[in-house]
Tab-separated table of C-alpha atoms in Angstrom:
chain	number	residue	atom	x	y	z
A	1	MET	CA	16.775	79.527	9.617
A	2	THR	CA	17.285	79.134	13.351
A	3	ILE	CA	17.324	75.507	14.401
A	4	PRO	CA	15.978	75.209	17.916
A	5	ALA	CA	16.984	72.383	20.220
A	6	THR	CA	14.433	69.568	20.223
A	7	ASN	CA	13.818	66.959	22.810
A	8	MET	CA	12.118	63.758	21.662
A	9	ASN	CA	12.401	62.436	25.182
A	10	ILE	CA	9.699	64.580	26.711
A	11	LYS	CA	6.690	62.317	27.235
A	12	LEU	CA	3.884	64.287	25.658
A	13	PRO	CA	0.174	63.919	26.374
A	14	GLU	CA	-1.359	61.664	23.738
A	15	PRO	CA	-3.939	64.230	22.544
A	16	THR	CA	-1.089	66.673	21.866
A	17	LEU	CA	0.781	64.011	19.892
A	18	HIS	CA	-2.380	63.425	17.880
A	19	ARG	CA	-2.734	67.105	17.015
A	20	LEU	CA	0.893	67.879	16.146
A	21	PRO	CA	0.727	65.983	12.800
A	22	TRP	CA	-2.267	68.147	11.823
A	23	TYR	CA	-0.241	71.300	12.444
A	24	LEU	CA	2.708	69.846	10.544
A	25	ALA	CA	0.520	68.956	7.555
A	26	TYR	CA	-0.899	72.465	7.409
A	27	VAL	CA	2.377	74.271	7.991
A	28	LYS	CA	3.981	72.284	5.150
A	29	LEU	CA	1.233	73.506	2.819
A	30	VAL	CA	1.952	77.052	3.878
A	31	GLN	CA	5.691	76.480	3.437
A	32	ALA	CA	5.099	75.267	-0.142
A	33	GLN	CA	3.398	78.616	-0.813
A	34	GLY	CA	6.555	80.461	0.234
A	35	ILE	CA	5.065	82.007	3.367
A	36	GLU	CA	7.699	82.809	6.021
A	37	TYR	CA	5.756	83.305	9.248
A	38	ILE	CA	2.521	81.946	10.619
A	39	SER	CA	0.621	82.622	13.838
A	40	SER	CA	-1.354	80.148	15.916
A	41	THR	CA	-4.455	82.201	15.052
A	42	GLN	CA	-3.857	81.609	11.341
A	43	ILE	CA	-3.328	77.885	11.885
A	44	SER	CA	-6.438	77.857	14.039
A	45	LYS	CA	-8.622	79.392	11.338
A	46	ALA	CA	-7.399	76.945	8.729
A	47	ILE	CA	-7.758	73.716	10.657
A	48	ASN	CA	-10.463	74.457	13.168
A	49	VAL	CA	-8.523	73.916	16.396
A	50	ASP	CA	-8.582	76.515	19.161
A	51	ALA	CA	-5.622	78.948	18.874
A	52	SER	CA	-4.755	78.715	22.566
A	53	GLN	CA	-4.684	74.912	22.263
A	54	ILE	CA	-2.280	75.204	19.339
A	55	ALA	CA	-0.015	77.587	21.254
A	56	LYS	CA	-0.058	75.238	24.231
A	57	ASP	CA	0.726	72.160	22.122
A	58	LEU	CA	3.552	73.976	20.347
A	59	SER	CA	5.034	75.057	23.675
A	60	PHE	CA	6.066	71.406	24.159
A	61	VAL	CA	8.244	71.378	21.078
A	62	ASN	CA	10.702	74.097	22.007
A	63	ILE	CA	9.750	76.667	19.469
A	64	SER	CA	8.536	80.104	20.309
A	65	GLY	CA	6.677	82.520	18.116
A	66	LYS	CA	7.589	86.174	17.713
A	67	THR	CA	5.114	88.820	18.788
A	68	ARG	CA	2.905	89.901	15.891
A	69	VAL	CA	4.585	87.732	13.196
A	70	GLY	CA	4.205	84.287	14.745
A	71	TYR	CA	6.300	81.192	14.135
A	72	GLU	CA	9.010	80.941	11.503
A	73	VAL	CA	7.505	78.424	9.042
A	74	ASP	CA	10.746	76.635	8.054
A	75	SER	CA	11.758	76.165	11.694
A	76	LEU	CA	8.312	74.957	12.653
A	77	VAL	CA	8.279	72.284	9.923
A	78	TYR	CA	11.801	71.200	10.872
A	79	VAL	CA	11.124	71.023	14.595
A	80	LEU	CA	7.778	69.216	14.235
A	81	GLU	CA	9.194	66.594	11.849
A	82	GLN	CA	12.155	65.981	14.160
A	83	PHE	CA	10.019	65.964	17.228
A	84	LEU	CA	7.433	63.571	15.814
A	85	GLY	CA	10.195	61.193	14.755
A	86	PHE	CA	9.298	61.354	11.059
A	87	THR	CA	12.852	62.163	9.932
A	88	SER	CA	14.580	59.110	11.370
A	89	GLN	CA	13.749	55.524	10.360
A	90	HIS	CA	12.197	53.202	12.954
A	91	ARG	CA	12.506	49.532	12.044
A	92	ALA	CA	9.277	47.551	12.185
A	93	ILE	CA	8.059	44.057	11.323
A	94	VAL	CA	4.600	42.949	10.199
A	95	TYR	CA	3.228	40.046	12.231
A	96	GLY	CA	0.572	38.297	10.136
A	97	VAL	CA	0.913	38.717	6.368
A	98	GLY	CA	-2.753	38.393	5.423
A	99	ARG	CA	-4.643	40.944	3.349
A	100	LEU	CA	-4.097	43.910	5.645
A	101	GLY	CA	-0.502	42.980	6.551
A	102	ALA	CA	0.412	42.630	2.873
A	103	ALA	CA	-1.363	45.904	2.088
A	104	LEU	CA	0.748	47.731	4.696
A	105	MET	CA	3.922	46.185	3.243
A	106	HIS	CA	2.879	47.641	-0.117
A	107	ASP	CA	2.413	51.110	1.357
A	108	SER	CA	5.928	52.471	0.926
A	109	GLY	CA	4.571	55.887	1.937
A	110	LEU	CA	5.019	54.916	5.593
A	111	ALA	CA	8.787	55.312	5.206
A	112	GLN	CA	8.241	59.020	4.614
A	113	TYR	CA	6.873	59.183	8.132
A	114	GLY	CA	9.769	57.302	9.700
A	115	LEU	CA	8.453	53.732	9.621
A	116	GLU	CA	10.639	51.227	7.804
A	117	ILE	CA	9.070	47.760	7.479
A	118	VAL	CA	12.007	45.343	7.310
A	119	ALA	CA	10.246	41.947	7.391
A	120	GLY	CA	6.935	40.137	7.545
A	121	PHE	CA	6.155	36.974	9.521
A	122	ASP	CA	3.403	34.462	8.987
A	123	ILE	CA	2.390	31.066	10.285
A	124	ARG	CA	1.665	29.843	6.755
A	125	GLN	CA	4.121	29.194	3.956
A	126	LEU	CA	3.283	31.981	1.516
A	127	PRO	CA	3.568	31.396	-2.250
A	128	GLN	CA	6.145	34.196	-2.486
A	129	ASN	CA	9.006	34.799	-0.054
A	130	ASN	CA	8.757	38.576	-0.223
A	131	ILE	CA	6.185	41.321	-0.634
A	132	ASN	CA	7.186	44.536	-2.358
A	133	GLY	CA	10.808	43.388	-1.929
A	134	ILE	CA	10.427	42.935	1.857
A	135	PRO	CA	11.257	39.367	3.024
A	136	VAL	CA	8.546	37.208	4.606
A	137	TYR	CA	9.672	34.566	7.128
A	138	ASN	CA	7.927	31.772	8.950
A	139	ILE	CA	6.865	32.692	12.470
A	140	THR	CA	9.182	29.957	13.810
A	141	GLU	CA	12.118	32.167	12.795
A	142	PHE	CA	10.727	35.184	14.644
A	143	ALA	CA	13.087	35.322	17.636
A	144	GLN	CA	16.230	35.010	15.536
A	145	LYS	CA	15.246	37.279	12.641
A	146	ARG	CA	13.792	39.965	14.905
A	147	ALA	CA	17.078	40.197	16.765
A	148	GLU	CA	19.180	40.172	13.558
A	149	LEU	CA	17.030	42.925	12.066
A	150	ASN	CA	17.087	44.932	15.299
A	151	ALA	CA	13.425	45.895	14.885
A	152	HIS	CA	11.482	47.063	17.935
A	153	ILE	CA	8.087	47.850	16.457
A	154	GLY	CA	5.604	45.073	15.694
A	155	ILE	CA	2.640	45.718	13.408
A	156	LEU	CA	-0.090	43.300	14.470
A	157	THR	CA	-2.313	42.135	11.608
A	158	VAL	CA	-3.241	38.570	12.599
A	159	PRO	CA	-6.838	37.291	12.926
A	160	VAL	CA	-8.375	38.412	16.215
A	161	GLU	CA	-8.236	34.916	17.782
A	162	LYS	CA	-4.432	34.946	17.443
A	163	ALA	CA	-3.950	38.529	18.631
A	164	GLN	CA	-2.951	37.878	22.254
A	165	GLU	CA	-0.743	34.880	21.470
A	166	ALA	CA	1.047	36.850	18.736
A	167	THR	CA	1.519	39.767	21.110
A	168	ASP	CA	2.985	37.539	23.833
A	169	ASN	CA	5.447	36.084	21.325
A	170	MET	CA	6.494	39.526	20.135
A	171	VAL	CA	6.940	40.891	23.660
A	172	GLU	CA	8.986	37.854	24.773
A	173	ASN	CA	11.279	38.351	21.818
A	174	GLY	CA	12.233	41.990	22.011
A	175	ILE	CA	9.359	43.961	20.479
A	176	ARG	CA	8.796	47.142	22.502
A	177	ALA	CA	5.930	48.823	20.668
A	178	ILE	CA	2.882	47.245	19.048
A	179	TRP	CA	0.764	48.886	16.388
A	180	ASN	CA	-2.467	46.942	16.796
A	181	PHE	CA	-4.790	46.720	13.787
A	182	THR	CA	-6.972	43.990	15.319
A	183	PRO	CA	-10.144	44.871	17.229
A	184	TYR	CA	-8.751	42.925	20.219
A	185	ARG	CA	-7.749	44.701	23.421
A	186	LEU	CA	-4.244	43.435	24.028
A	187	ARG	CA	-2.791	42.800	27.465
A	188	VAL	CA	0.885	43.751	27.719
A	189	PRO	CA	3.439	44.582	30.410
A	190	GLU	CA	3.505	48.232	31.447
A	191	ASN	CA	6.699	49.100	29.587
A	192	ILE	CA	5.289	48.026	26.216
A	193	VAL	CA	3.851	50.767	24.021
A	194	ILE	CA	0.511	50.033	22.348
A	195	GLN	CA	-1.231	52.021	19.638
A	196	ASN	CA	-4.622	50.777	18.471
A	197	THR	CA	-5.683	51.733	14.966
A	198	SER	CA	-9.330	50.848	15.172
A	199	ILE	CA	-10.370	50.548	11.565
A	200	TYR	CA	-13.532	48.703	12.555
A	201	ALA	CA	-14.449	51.276	15.157
A	202	HIS	CA	-14.186	53.995	12.526
A	203	LEU	CA	-16.395	52.004	10.187
A	204	ALA	CA	-18.929	51.517	12.978
A	205	VAL	CA	-19.066	55.260	13.653
A	206	MET	CA	-19.536	56.052	9.954
A	207	PHE	CA	-22.271	53.471	9.492
A	208	ASN	CA	-24.094	54.608	12.621
A	209	ARG	CA	-23.914	58.290	11.699
A	210	LEU	CA	-24.921	57.612	8.084
A	211	GLY	CA	-27.932	55.697	9.385
A	212	ASN	CA	-28.939	58.874	11.138
A	213	VAL	CA	-28.365	61.097	8.141
A	214	GLU	CA	-30.192	58.917	5.637
B	1	MET	CA	-31.754	32.099	20.137
B	2	THR	CA	-33.844	35.148	20.908
B	3	ILE	CA	-33.338	37.899	18.398
B	4	PRO	CA	-33.856	41.248	20.052
B	5	ALA	CA	-34.994	44.287	18.118
B	6	THR	CA	-32.088	46.502	17.127
B	7	ASN	CA	-32.103	50.127	16.291
B	8	MET	CA	-29.242	51.391	14.148
B	9	ASN	CA	-30.786	54.819	14.217
B	10	ILE	CA	-29.898	55.655	17.779
B	11	LYS	CA	-27.037	58.133	17.634
B	12	LEU	CA	-24.503	56.616	20.001
B	13	PRO	CA	-21.683	58.457	21.765
B	14	GLU	CA	-18.483	57.997	19.766
B	15	PRO	CA	-16.507	56.400	22.645
B	16	THR	CA	-19.234	53.759	22.962
B	17	LEU	CA	-19.068	53.064	19.229
B	18	HIS	CA	-15.305	52.672	19.579
B	19	ARG	CA	-15.644	50.121	22.372
B	20	LEU	CA	-18.439	47.980	20.910
B	21	PRO	CA	-16.144	46.358	18.291
B	22	TRP	CA	-13.802	45.292	21.142
B	23	TYR	CA	-16.683	43.531	22.869
B	24	LEU	CA	-17.787	41.951	19.614
B	25	ALA	CA	-14.279	40.644	18.893
B	26	TYR	CA	-14.023	39.080	22.323
B	27	VAL	CA	-17.545	37.647	22.380
B	28	LYS	CA	-16.927	35.997	18.999
B	29	LEU	CA	-13.872	34.265	20.472
B	30	VAL	CA	-16.001	33.024	23.345
B	31	GLN	CA	-18.703	31.917	20.899
B	32	ALA	CA	-16.142	29.874	18.948
B	33	GLN	CA	-15.353	28.047	22.205
B	34	GLY	CA	-19.006	27.019	22.495
B	35	ILE	CA	-19.735	29.101	25.592
B	36	GLU	CA	-23.422	30.046	25.891
B	37	TYR	CA	-23.551	32.913	28.383
B	38	ILE	CA	-21.124	35.645	29.354
B	39	SER	CA	-21.305	38.388	31.979
B	40	SER	CA	-19.980	41.928	31.718
B	41	THR	CA	-17.581	41.022	34.543
B	42	GLN	CA	-16.101	38.201	32.446
B	43	ILE	CA	-15.738	40.483	29.419
B	44	SER	CA	-14.210	43.101	31.701
B	45	LYS	CA	-11.521	40.749	33.012
B	46	ALA	CA	-10.581	39.618	29.530
B	47	ILE	CA	-10.295	42.975	27.814
B	48	ASN	CA	-9.499	45.365	30.622
B	49	VAL	CA	-12.496	47.672	30.403
B	50	ASP	CA	-14.529	48.518	33.495
B	51	ALA	CA	-17.547	46.145	33.889
B	52	SER	CA	-19.986	48.972	34.599
B	53	GLN	CA	-18.815	50.726	31.433
B	54	ILE	CA	-19.464	47.553	29.441
B	55	ALA	CA	-22.947	47.165	30.927
B	56	LYS	CA	-23.672	50.797	30.144
B	57	ASP	CA	-22.424	50.532	26.551
B	58	LEU	CA	-24.428	47.351	25.984
B	59	SER	CA	-27.575	49.001	27.311
B	60	PHE	CA	-27.603	51.051	24.078
B	61	VAL	CA	-27.898	47.981	21.875
B	62	ASN	CA	-31.181	46.588	23.172
B	63	ILE	CA	-29.879	43.451	24.775
B	64	SER	CA	-30.285	42.655	28.426
B	65	GLY	CA	-28.375	40.146	30.474
B	66	LYS	CA	-29.991	37.625	32.811
B	67	THR	CA	-29.200	37.793	36.505
B	68	ARG	CA	-26.277	35.529	37.391
B	69	VAL	CA	-25.727	34.053	33.890
B	70	GLY	CA	-25.219	37.229	31.891
B	71	TYR	CA	-25.751	37.790	28.185
B	72	GLU	CA	-26.627	35.037	25.735
B	73	VAL	CA	-23.489	34.829	23.567
B	74	ASP	CA	-25.179	34.093	20.209
B	75	SER	CA	-27.648	36.944	20.644
B	76	LEU	CA	-24.907	39.322	21.711
B	77	VAL	CA	-22.806	38.565	18.620
B	78	TYR	CA	-25.854	38.898	16.381
B	79	VAL	CA	-27.040	42.165	17.886
B	80	LEU	CA	-23.591	43.770	17.952
B	81	GLU	CA	-22.859	42.875	14.322
B	82	GLN	CA	-26.250	44.193	13.224
B	83	PHE	CA	-25.963	47.258	15.348
B	84	LEU	CA	-22.462	48.137	14.185
B	85	GLY	CA	-23.560	47.766	10.570
B	86	PHE	CA	-21.070	44.977	9.806
B	87	THR	CA	-23.687	42.637	8.331
B	88	SER	CA	-24.936	44.928	5.577
B	89	GLN	CA	-22.726	46.249	2.765
B	90	HIS	CA	-22.038	49.991	2.584
B	91	ARG	CA	-20.788	51.127	-0.809
B	92	ALA	CA	-17.636	53.218	-0.780
B	93	ILE	CA	-15.221	54.738	-3.264
B	94	VAL	CA	-11.491	55.413	-2.871
B	95	TYR	CA	-10.524	58.959	-3.804
B	96	GLY	CA	-6.800	58.973	-4.648
B	97	VAL	CA	-5.381	55.656	-5.839
B	98	GLY	CA	-1.803	56.106	-4.658
B	99	ARG	CA	0.038	53.628	-2.435
B	100	LEU	CA	-2.385	53.745	0.489
B	101	GLY	CA	-5.516	53.932	-1.670
B	102	ALA	CA	-4.385	50.921	-3.706
B	103	ALA	CA	-3.480	49.056	-0.511
B	104	LEU	CA	-7.001	49.565	0.848
B	105	MET	CA	-8.474	48.336	-2.440
B	106	HIS	CA	-6.412	45.170	-1.976
B	107	ASP	CA	-7.741	44.639	1.557
B	108	SER	CA	-10.828	42.564	0.769
B	109	GLY	CA	-11.165	41.935	4.527
B	110	LEU	CA	-13.013	45.262	4.834
B	111	ALA	CA	-16.056	43.659	3.177
B	112	GLN	CA	-16.391	41.374	6.198
B	113	TYR	CA	-17.018	44.504	8.235
B	114	GLY	CA	-19.627	45.912	5.884
B	115	LEU	CA	-17.474	48.112	3.650
B	116	GLU	CA	-17.668	47.376	-0.060
B	117	ILE	CA	-15.233	49.405	-2.173
B	118	VAL	CA	-16.889	49.719	-5.591
B	119	ALA	CA	-14.509	52.081	-7.406
B	120	GLY	CA	-11.334	54.113	-7.201
B	121	PHE	CA	-10.748	57.587	-8.650
B	122	ASP	CA	-7.495	59.290	-9.501
B	123	ILE	CA	-6.305	62.409	-11.252
B	124	ARG	CA	-3.654	60.441	-13.138
B	125	GLN	CA	-4.128	57.858	-15.861
B	126	LEU	CA	-3.031	54.668	-14.090
B	127	PRO	CA	-1.279	51.885	-16.029
B	128	GLN	CA	-4.094	49.481	-15.129
B	129	ASN	CA	-7.819	50.292	-15.188
B	130	ASN	CA	-8.614	48.226	-12.104
B	131	ILE	CA	-7.063	47.168	-8.801
B	132	ASN	CA	-7.987	43.817	-7.354
B	133	GLY	CA	-10.861	43.729	-9.850
B	134	ILE	CA	-12.248	47.106	-8.686
B	135	PRO	CA	-12.474	49.684	-11.517
B	136	VAL	CA	-10.387	52.868	-11.359
B	137	TYR	CA	-11.781	55.950	-13.109
B	138	ASN	CA	-10.434	59.389	-13.857
B	139	ILE	CA	-11.532	62.020	-11.358
B	140	THR	CA	-13.302	63.871	-14.191
B	141	GLU	CA	-15.867	61.047	-14.212
B	142	PHE	CA	-16.479	61.318	-10.476
B	143	ALA	CA	-19.926	62.963	-10.428
B	144	GLN	CA	-21.408	60.558	-12.969
B	145	LYS	CA	-19.841	57.325	-11.720
B	146	ARG	CA	-20.507	58.101	-8.037
B	147	ALA	CA	-24.202	58.534	-8.797
B	148	GLU	CA	-24.359	55.396	-10.968
B	149	LEU	CA	-22.659	53.350	-8.260
B	150	ASN	CA	-24.848	54.861	-5.544
B	151	ALA	CA	-21.896	55.059	-3.138
B	152	HIS	CA	-22.116	57.426	-0.181
B	153	ILE	CA	-18.812	56.805	1.572
B	154	GLY	CA	-15.595	58.374	0.285
B	155	ILE	CA	-12.219	57.063	1.423
B	156	LEU	CA	-9.793	59.967	1.199
B	157	THR	CA	-6.236	58.943	0.330
B	158	VAL	CA	-4.924	61.876	-1.700
B	159	PRO	CA	-1.752	63.852	-0.855
B	160	VAL	CA	-2.397	66.305	1.946
B	161	GLU	CA	-2.267	69.377	-0.316
B	162	LYS	CA	-5.249	68.016	-2.270
B	163	ALA	CA	-7.266	66.918	0.762
B	164	GLN	CA	-9.655	69.870	1.047
B	165	GLU	CA	-10.231	70.200	-2.704
B	166	ALA	CA	-10.966	66.459	-2.969
B	167	THR	CA	-13.342	66.682	-0.021
B	168	ASP	CA	-15.221	69.617	-1.540
B	169	ASN	CA	-15.631	67.688	-4.800
B	170	MET	CA	-16.910	64.602	-2.980
B	171	VAL	CA	-19.375	66.585	-0.872
B	172	GLU	CA	-20.715	68.499	-3.883
B	173	ASN	CA	-21.336	65.210	-5.653
B	174	GLY	CA	-23.267	63.160	-3.154
B	175	ILE	CA	-20.709	61.712	-0.722
B	176	ARG	CA	-22.140	61.813	2.805
B	177	ALA	CA	-19.353	60.248	4.896
B	178	ILE	CA	-15.599	60.674	4.520
B	179	TRP	CA	-13.032	58.285	5.919
B	180	ASN	CA	-10.003	60.578	6.078
B	181	PHE	CA	-6.562	58.959	5.966
B	182	THR	CA	-4.726	62.243	5.403
B	183	PRO	CA	-3.285	64.211	8.315
B	184	TYR	CA	-5.333	67.225	7.164
B	185	ARG	CA	-8.221	68.549	9.237
B	186	LEU	CA	-11.057	68.719	6.736
B	187	ARG	CA	-13.744	71.372	6.769
B	188	VAL	CA	-17.161	70.029	5.821
B	189	PRO	CA	-20.827	71.009	6.191
B	190	GLU	CA	-22.420	69.870	9.453
B	191	ASN	CA	-24.402	67.005	7.931
B	192	ILE	CA	-21.299	65.284	6.536
B	193	VAL	CA	-19.819	62.494	8.646
B	194	ILE	CA	-16.039	62.503	9.086
B	195	GLN	CA	-13.848	59.784	10.544
B	196	ASN	CA	-10.140	60.478	10.801
B	197	THR	CA	-7.829	57.473	10.823
B	198	SER	CA	-4.676	59.149	11.973
B	199	ILE	CA	-1.961	56.719	10.934
B	200	TYR	CA	0.697	59.403	11.346
B	201	ALA	CA	-0.552	60.386	14.778
B	202	HIS	CA	-0.259	56.761	15.886
B	203	LEU	CA	3.265	56.581	14.533
B	204	ALA	CA	4.148	59.793	16.363
B	205	VAL	CA	2.872	58.391	19.657
B	206	MET	CA	4.825	55.143	19.200
B	207	PHE	CA	8.044	56.931	18.284
B	208	ASN	CA	7.700	59.348	21.205
B	209	ARG	CA	6.943	56.616	23.727
B	210	LEU	CA	9.727	54.374	22.392
B	211	GLY	CA	12.127	57.302	22.771
B	212	ASN	CA	11.216	57.296	26.441
B	213	VAL	CA	11.588	53.533	26.856
B	214	GLU	CA	14.915	53.230	25.075
């Protein structure tokens, strides 16, 4: 297996970053079947994305296919996992240990994709001081514990009316990326990374489309 | 409060459906402060979306603002919640009760947004026959139980290598909308609604952007 050089520091277009995990998921299936090479046309047929788009997206990750045989499957899996950051652990904290926050702390599957939740914080005194073995602290300890834990990702799962205040506190105290599960549009300084996972938006689309189907 | 007629059966553009929950979240905050009217310009300043875009999106939901004062806050909250389907319960099942599936069954907050999880299904015999009071059945009972429960939404949380097979089984047995949490691109008939919640894509974007900040 040839291990190509990767460069996590290229700033990729967001749509490309959204598609790369699809390719990775499919190529891992193919790898499990013992297949050695795969072309962008084959990936395209399986997952319904234009082959030229796939080739273009993969050109960002420093891997090149061979004429007629395509990409080496093992290399492609390796490079995509490295490139997407799934093979190294990124330390994160959960801000707001309500139902959704606690649910995420129970989802140990996230670690397989490079996200290690090292603590939870809440404004209330919870009955237990840990969830799934992960400590839960009072929000008053945030600045100190965040620094001790050296975590730079904040998972935002507070009620919507606390979303901006929570964000400001995180940003002032060293959080550099926020994974926002609230339906609130956060305002942050330019150098702070935001990813919105819009659960409610997805529900709204499903309900609306179902209304049309029914 | 004037209650305008709503029409859930208009098929809205997906970007509009993604933005409406942001407006709703903000307008509910404003409502809690006792404010009676709000303009698209005020919403725009608060949540960083262009005012003309907001006015355009809101034109779909059969509510019109008054010159100078804007939208009536109570009506806007009411209409948006109705329109987005958050006030009626939509019955859903979880297909694949692993870590993420179980976590979603623990998140009773989803019911506040109109999603009622009525059962889980898994290929394995789980140690407990319910999670958070919601029954878990063997996948072999899927066709029968799905029909009995009259659930039309399937939440897909199986391992990626089972994603297509699980989808085919759901579609053959009466599921009409699939909320896909796997990184696999599903293939479904045209009349089936798909929403992809790409947790791994969001992680990839955060890791990539953080790599650039650090």
